[in-house]
């Protein structure tokens, strides 16, 4: 589904080749799950791990949504609102006139401000609406490479891929 990222950033020239960067980013993420409405609630469970990760336990919930059969097909919208502070470094690989090529890496602490989440049950038969089980604090790491183009008016445009992984 449609999502959006908005933000602003600052870069500081640490040396001729290295730039330190930080910023503020707002994210709206969304994805869909296809399910069926049963018309009545069904008891189901989700297997969880303790905070130390050494013990599993069951959380029991009810849900009207089934993953494989039911009365009416529905689309469940999972979404989050997040704020993050990316911090990283860019390294200038090459430069010719007003064209520069960079590689960069960053970490991005992220806080989930709000969410709507449907989790799949342990037996993978039902979807449970349970936003409280999402991690409110996450850490992302990213790597990017991009070409920067400086216009005569002083505006710098950059284009290139970014690979980001939630840790």
Short mmCIF file of N, CA, C and O in Angstrom, two decimals, residues 1-95:
data_model
loop_
_atom_site.label_atom_id
_atom_site.label_comp_id
_atom_site.label_asym_id
_atom_site.label_seq_id
_atom_site.Cartn_x
_atom_site.Cartn_y
_atom_site.Cartn_z
N UNK A 1 0.83 -1.19 0.00
CA UNK A 1 0.00 0.00 0.00
C UNK A 1 0.87 1.24 0.00
O UNK A 1 2.08 1.17 0.17
N UNK A 2 0.24 2.33 -0.12
CA UNK A 2 0.90 3.62 -0.18
C UNK A 2 1.50 3.99 1.17
O UNK A 2 0.88 3.82 2.21
N UNK A 3 2.72 4.45 1.17
CA UNK A 3 3.40 4.97 2.36
C UNK A 3 4.17 6.22 1.96
O UNK A 3 4.33 6.50 0.77
N UNK A 4 4.62 6.94 2.93
CA UNK A 4 5.35 8.17 2.62
C UNK A 4 6.39 8.44 3.70
O UNK A 4 6.20 8.10 4.86
N UNK A 5 7.49 9.03 3.29
CA UNK A 5 8.53 9.48 4.20
C UNK A 5 8.79 10.95 3.91
O UNK A 5 8.99 11.33 2.76
N UNK A 6 8.77 11.76 4.94
CA UNK A 6 9.08 13.19 4.82
C UNK A 6 10.16 13.52 5.83
O UNK A 6 10.15 13.00 6.94
N UNK A 7 11.07 14.38 5.44
CA UNK A 7 12.10 14.72 6.41
C UNK A 7 12.97 15.87 5.96
O UNK A 7 12.82 16.40 4.86
N UNK A 8 13.86 16.21 6.83
CA UNK A 8 14.84 17.23 6.55
C UNK A 8 16.17 16.75 7.10
O UNK A 8 16.21 15.95 8.03
N UNK A 9 17.23 17.24 6.52
CA UNK A 9 18.54 16.79 6.96
C UNK A 9 19.58 17.88 6.93
O UNK A 9 19.41 18.91 6.27
N UNK A 10 20.63 17.66 7.68
CA UNK A 10 21.77 18.55 7.73
C UNK A 10 23.02 17.75 7.44
O UNK A 10 23.15 16.62 7.90
N UNK A 11 23.94 18.35 6.68
CA UNK A 11 25.23 17.71 6.43
C UNK A 11 26.32 18.69 6.80
O UNK A 11 26.22 19.89 6.55
N UNK A 12 27.37 18.14 7.40
CA UNK A 12 28.53 18.95 7.79
C UNK A 12 29.75 18.36 7.11
O UNK A 12 30.01 17.15 7.22
N UNK A 13 30.50 19.20 6.40
CA UNK A 13 31.72 18.76 5.73
C UNK A 13 32.82 18.58 6.78
O UNK A 13 33.42 19.54 7.24
N UNK A 14 33.05 17.33 7.14
CA UNK A 14 34.08 17.00 8.12
C UNK A 14 35.47 17.12 7.50
O UNK A 14 36.42 17.54 8.16
N UNK A 15 35.58 16.74 6.23
CA UNK A 15 36.81 16.90 5.46
C UNK A 15 36.42 17.04 3.99
O UNK A 15 35.23 17.12 3.68
N UNK A 16 37.38 17.04 3.09
CA UNK A 16 37.07 17.17 1.66
C UNK A 16 36.28 15.98 1.13
O UNK A 16 35.53 16.11 0.18
N UNK A 17 36.44 14.82 1.74
CA UNK A 17 35.76 13.62 1.26
C UNK A 17 34.65 13.11 2.18
O UNK A 17 33.81 12.33 1.77
N UNK A 18 34.64 13.52 3.43
CA UNK A 18 33.70 12.96 4.42
C UNK A 18 32.70 14.01 4.88
O UNK A 18 33.08 15.12 5.27
N UNK A 19 31.42 13.62 4.85
CA UNK A 19 30.33 14.46 5.36
C UNK A 19 29.61 13.70 6.46
O UNK A 19 29.31 12.52 6.31
N UNK A 20 29.35 14.38 7.55
CA UNK A 20 28.54 13.82 8.64
C UNK A 20 27.12 14.34 8.45
O UNK A 20 26.93 15.52 8.13
N UNK A 21 26.14 13.47 8.64
CA UNK A 21 24.76 13.87 8.39
C UNK A 21 23.83 13.45 9.52
O UNK A 21 24.08 12.47 10.22
N UNK A 22 22.79 14.22 9.69
CA UNK A 22 21.72 13.91 10.64
C UNK A 22 20.44 14.54 10.12
O UNK A 22 20.46 15.29 9.13
N UNK A 23 19.34 14.27 10.76
CA UNK A 23 18.08 14.84 10.31
C UNK A 23 16.92 14.42 11.18
O UNK A 23 17.09 13.84 12.25
N UNK A 24 15.74 14.71 10.68
CA UNK A 24 14.49 14.33 11.32
C UNK A 24 13.58 13.80 10.22
O UNK A 24 13.44 14.43 9.18
N UNK A 25 12.99 12.64 10.45
CA UNK A 25 12.17 12.00 9.43
C UNK A 25 10.87 11.53 10.03
O UNK A 25 10.84 10.98 11.12
N UNK A 26 9.78 11.76 9.30
CA UNK A 26 8.45 11.27 9.66
C UNK A 26 8.05 10.22 8.63
O UNK A 26 8.19 10.46 7.43
N UNK A 27 7.58 9.07 9.09
CA UNK A 27 7.21 7.98 8.20
C UNK A 27 5.76 7.57 8.43
O UNK A 27 5.29 7.53 9.57
N UNK A 28 5.09 7.26 7.34
CA UNK A 28 3.78 6.61 7.39
C UNK A 28 3.94 5.34 6.56
O UNK A 28 4.20 5.40 5.35
N UNK A 29 3.88 4.17 7.21
CA UNK A 29 4.01 2.90 6.50
C UNK A 29 2.67 2.19 6.51
O UNK A 29 1.88 2.33 7.46
N UNK A 30 2.43 1.44 5.45
CA UNK A 30 1.16 0.74 5.36
C UNK A 30 1.33 -0.49 4.48
O UNK A 30 2.01 -0.44 3.46
N UNK A 31 0.73 -1.59 4.88
CA UNK A 31 0.64 -2.77 4.02
C UNK A 31 -0.66 -3.49 4.34
O UNK A 31 -1.25 -3.31 5.40
N UNK A 32 -1.09 -4.29 3.41
CA UNK A 32 -2.39 -4.96 3.52
C UNK A 32 -2.22 -6.46 3.71
O UNK A 32 -1.24 -7.04 3.27
N UNK A 33 -3.21 -7.04 4.35
CA UNK A 33 -3.33 -8.50 4.46
C UNK A 33 -4.73 -8.86 3.98
O UNK A 33 -5.71 -8.21 4.35
N UNK A 34 -4.83 -9.87 3.14
CA UNK A 34 -6.13 -10.33 2.66
C UNK A 34 -6.64 -11.41 3.59
O UNK A 34 -5.94 -12.36 3.90
N UNK A 35 -7.88 -11.22 4.04
CA UNK A 35 -8.47 -12.15 5.02
C UNK A 35 -9.95 -12.31 4.72
O UNK A 35 -10.46 -11.80 3.72
N UNK A 36 -10.61 -13.02 5.62
CA UNK A 36 -12.06 -13.22 5.53
C UNK A 36 -12.69 -12.88 6.86
O UNK A 36 -12.16 -13.23 7.92
N UNK A 37 -13.83 -12.20 6.82
CA UNK A 37 -14.60 -11.90 8.02
C UNK A 37 -15.52 -13.08 8.28
O UNK A 37 -16.28 -13.50 7.41
N UNK A 38 -15.43 -13.64 9.48
CA UNK A 38 -16.25 -14.80 9.85
C UNK A 38 -17.64 -14.43 10.32
O UNK A 38 -18.50 -15.29 10.43
N UNK A 39 -17.86 -13.18 10.66
CA UNK A 39 -19.16 -12.77 11.18
C UNK A 39 -19.31 -13.01 12.67
O UNK A 39 -20.28 -12.58 13.27
N UNK A 40 -18.39 -13.71 13.28
CA UNK A 40 -18.40 -13.96 14.73
C UNK A 40 -16.96 -14.14 15.19
O UNK A 40 -16.10 -14.57 14.43
N UNK A 41 -16.67 -13.86 16.44
CA UNK A 41 -15.29 -14.00 16.93
C UNK A 41 -14.88 -15.46 17.12
O UNK A 41 -15.70 -16.32 17.43
N UNK A 42 -13.58 -15.71 16.90
CA UNK A 42 -12.99 -17.03 17.07
C UNK A 42 -11.84 -16.90 18.07
O UNK A 42 -11.06 -15.96 17.98
N UNK A 43 -11.73 -17.84 18.98
CA UNK A 43 -10.61 -17.83 19.93
C UNK A 43 -9.35 -18.31 19.22
O UNK A 43 -9.38 -19.27 18.44
N UNK A 44 -8.25 -17.61 19.48
CA UNK A 44 -6.97 -17.98 18.87
C UNK A 44 -5.83 -17.58 19.79
O UNK A 44 -6.05 -16.97 20.83
N UNK A 45 -4.61 -17.94 19.43
CA UNK A 45 -3.47 -17.61 20.28
C UNK A 45 -2.28 -17.14 19.45
O UNK A 45 -2.17 -17.46 18.26
N UNK A 46 -1.41 -16.40 20.11
CA UNK A 46 -0.16 -15.93 19.52
C UNK A 46 0.96 -16.35 20.46
O UNK A 46 0.89 -16.10 21.67
N UNK A 47 1.98 -17.01 19.93
CA UNK A 47 3.11 -17.43 20.75
C UNK A 47 4.08 -16.27 20.88
O UNK A 47 4.48 -15.67 19.89
N UNK A 48 4.45 -15.96 22.10
CA UNK A 48 5.36 -14.84 22.39
C UNK A 48 6.60 -15.38 23.09
O UNK A 48 6.58 -16.46 23.67
N UNK A 49 7.68 -14.58 23.05
CA UNK A 49 8.89 -14.89 23.80
C UNK A 49 9.03 -13.91 24.94
O UNK A 49 8.69 -12.74 24.80
N UNK A 50 9.56 -14.38 26.06
CA UNK A 50 9.80 -13.50 27.20
C UNK A 50 10.83 -12.44 26.83
O UNK A 50 11.52 -12.55 25.82
N UNK A 51 10.94 -11.41 27.66
CA UNK A 51 11.91 -10.33 27.41
C UNK A 51 13.34 -10.85 27.32
O UNK A 51 14.17 -10.27 26.62
N UNK A 52 13.65 -11.91 28.02
CA UNK A 52 15.00 -12.48 27.97
C UNK A 52 15.16 -13.43 26.79
O UNK A 52 16.27 -13.84 26.47
N UNK A 53 14.05 -13.80 26.12
CA UNK A 53 14.10 -14.64 24.94
C UNK A 53 14.28 -16.12 25.22
O UNK A 53 14.49 -16.91 24.30
N UNK A 54 14.17 -16.54 26.48
CA UNK A 54 14.43 -17.94 26.80
C UNK A 54 13.16 -18.74 27.10
O UNK A 54 13.23 -19.95 27.29
N UNK A 55 12.00 -18.10 27.14
CA UNK A 55 10.77 -18.81 27.47
C UNK A 55 9.64 -18.36 26.55
O UNK A 55 9.42 -17.17 26.35
N UNK A 56 8.92 -19.32 25.98
CA UNK A 56 7.77 -19.03 25.13
C UNK A 56 6.50 -19.12 25.97
O UNK A 56 6.41 -19.92 26.90
N UNK A 57 5.52 -18.29 25.64
CA UNK A 57 4.23 -18.35 26.31
C UNK A 57 3.14 -17.95 25.31
O UNK A 57 3.42 -17.34 24.28
N UNK A 58 1.92 -18.32 25.61
CA UNK A 58 0.79 -18.06 24.72
C UNK A 58 0.00 -16.84 25.20
O UNK A 58 -0.23 -16.68 26.40
N UNK A 59 -0.44 -16.03 24.26
CA UNK A 59 -1.35 -14.92 24.52
C UNK A 59 -2.64 -15.26 23.78
O UNK A 59 -2.60 -15.52 22.57
N UNK A 60 -3.75 -15.29 24.48
CA UNK A 60 -5.02 -15.68 23.88
C UNK A 60 -5.85 -14.46 23.55
O UNK A 60 -5.97 -13.54 24.36
N UNK A 61 -6.41 -14.45 22.36
CA UNK A 61 -7.23 -13.34 21.88
C UNK A 61 -8.41 -13.90 21.09
O UNK A 61 -8.44 -15.08 20.75
N UNK A 62 -9.35 -13.03 20.78
CA UNK A 62 -10.44 -13.40 19.87
C UNK A 62 -10.30 -12.56 18.61
O UNK A 62 -9.75 -11.45 18.64
N UNK A 63 -10.80 -13.11 17.50
CA UNK A 63 -10.69 -12.41 16.22
C UNK A 63 -11.82 -12.83 15.30
O UNK A 63 -12.15 -14.01 15.22
N UNK A 64 -12.39 -11.89 14.56
CA UNK A 64 -13.39 -12.26 13.56
C UNK A 64 -12.75 -12.55 12.19
O UNK A 64 -13.45 -12.87 11.24
N UNK A 65 -11.42 -12.43 12.08
CA UNK A 65 -10.75 -12.54 10.78
C UNK A 65 -9.99 -13.85 10.63
O UNK A 65 -9.19 -14.21 11.47
N UNK A 66 -10.23 -14.54 9.52
CA UNK A 66 -9.58 -15.79 9.22
C UNK A 66 -8.71 -15.61 7.98
O UNK A 66 -9.05 -14.84 7.09
N UNK A 67 -7.62 -16.35 7.90
CA UNK A 67 -6.69 -16.19 6.78
C UNK A 67 -7.05 -17.01 5.55
O UNK A 67 -6.56 -16.72 4.46
N UNK A 68 -7.91 -18.02 5.68
CA UNK A 68 -8.14 -18.89 4.53
C UNK A 68 -9.60 -19.11 4.13
O UNK A 68 -9.87 -19.54 3.02
N UNK A 69 -10.55 -18.88 5.02
CA UNK A 69 -11.95 -19.07 4.67
C UNK A 69 -12.82 -18.19 5.56
O UNK A 69 -12.41 -17.77 6.63
N UNK A 70 -14.02 -17.89 5.09
CA UNK A 70 -14.94 -17.08 5.87
C UNK A 70 -16.10 -16.62 5.02
O UNK A 70 -16.26 -17.03 3.87
N UNK A 71 -16.89 -15.72 5.57
CA UNK A 71 -18.10 -15.26 4.89
C UNK A 71 -17.78 -14.19 3.84
O UNK A 71 -18.19 -14.29 2.70
N UNK A 72 -17.03 -13.16 4.24
CA UNK A 72 -16.79 -12.02 3.37
C UNK A 72 -15.29 -11.73 3.26
O UNK A 72 -14.63 -11.58 4.29
N UNK A 73 -14.74 -11.60 2.04
CA UNK A 73 -13.34 -11.19 1.92
C UNK A 73 -13.16 -9.75 2.41
O UNK A 73 -13.99 -8.88 2.15
N UNK A 74 -12.08 -9.52 3.15
CA UNK A 74 -11.75 -8.18 3.65
C UNK A 74 -10.26 -7.93 3.44
O UNK A 74 -9.47 -8.86 3.32
N UNK A 75 -9.92 -6.65 3.40
CA UNK A 75 -8.52 -6.25 3.32
C UNK A 75 -8.18 -5.55 4.63
O UNK A 75 -8.79 -4.54 4.98
N UNK A 76 -7.24 -6.12 5.38
CA UNK A 76 -6.83 -5.55 6.66
C UNK A 76 -5.66 -4.60 6.42
O UNK A 76 -4.66 -5.00 5.83
N UNK A 77 -5.79 -3.38 6.89
CA UNK A 77 -4.77 -2.36 6.67
C UNK A 77 -3.89 -2.24 7.92
O UNK A 77 -4.36 -1.82 8.97
N UNK A 78 -2.64 -2.62 7.79
CA UNK A 78 -1.64 -2.45 8.85
C UNK A 78 -0.91 -1.14 8.57
O UNK A 78 -0.51 -0.89 7.44
N UNK A 79 -0.74 -0.32 9.60
CA UNK A 79 -0.06 0.95 9.37
C UNK A 79 0.63 1.43 10.63
O UNK A 79 0.25 1.06 11.74
N UNK A 80 1.67 2.24 10.42
CA UNK A 80 2.38 2.86 11.54
C UNK A 80 2.69 4.32 11.21
O UNK A 80 2.84 4.69 10.05
N UNK A 81 2.77 5.12 12.26
CA UNK A 81 3.26 6.49 12.20
C UNK A 81 4.53 6.51 13.02
O UNK A 81 4.52 6.13 14.19
N UNK A 82 5.64 6.95 12.40
CA UNK A 82 6.94 6.88 13.05
C UNK A 82 7.68 8.20 12.93
O UNK A 82 7.50 8.94 11.97
N UNK A 83 8.54 8.44 13.90
CA UNK A 83 9.48 9.56 13.84
C UNK A 83 10.87 8.98 14.08
O UNK A 83 11.04 8.08 14.91
N UNK A 84 11.85 9.48 13.32
CA UNK A 84 13.20 8.94 13.46
C UNK A 84 14.25 10.03 13.27
O UNK A 84 13.97 11.09 12.71
N UNK A 85 15.44 9.72 13.76
CA UNK A 85 16.57 10.64 13.65
C UNK A 85 17.73 9.89 12.98
O UNK A 85 18.48 9.19 13.65
N UNK A 86 17.83 9.99 11.65
CA UNK A 86 18.94 9.32 10.97
C UNK A 86 20.26 10.03 11.28
O UNK A 86 20.33 11.26 11.34
N UNK A 87 21.32 9.24 11.49
CA UNK A 87 22.66 9.77 11.75
C UNK A 87 23.66 8.93 10.97
O UNK A 87 23.60 7.70 11.04
N UNK A 88 24.55 9.58 10.22
CA UNK A 88 25.48 8.78 9.44
C UNK A 88 26.61 9.59 8.85
O UNK A 88 26.86 10.73 9.22
N UNK A 89 27.27 8.96 7.90
CA UNK A 89 28.43 9.53 7.25
C UNK A 89 28.39 9.20 5.76
O UNK A 89 27.93 8.13 5.37
N UNK A 90 28.80 10.15 4.93
CA UNK A 90 28.93 9.96 3.49
C UNK A 90 30.39 10.13 3.09
O UNK A 90 31.08 11.02 3.61
N UNK A 91 30.84 9.30 2.16
CA UNK A 91 32.21 9.36 1.68
C UNK A 91 32.19 9.64 0.18
O UNK A 91 31.53 8.92 -0.59
N UNK A 92 32.90 10.69 -0.24
CA UNK A 92 32.96 11.05 -1.65
C UNK A 92 33.95 10.12 -2.36
O UNK A 92 35.14 10.11 -2.07
N UNK A 93 33.41 9.34 -3.30
CA UNK A 93 34.23 8.39 -4.05
C UNK A 93 34.93 9.09 -5.22
O UNK A 93 36.11 8.87 -5.46
N UNK A 94 34.20 9.93 -5.94
CA UNK A 94 34.76 10.62 -7.11
C UNK A 94 33.99 11.91 -7.35
O UNK A 94 32.85 12.06 -6.91
N UNK A 95 34.64 12.84 -8.07
CA UNK A 95 34.00 14.10 -8.42
C UNK A 95 34.54 14.61 -9.75
O UNK A 95 35.74 14.52 -10.02
#
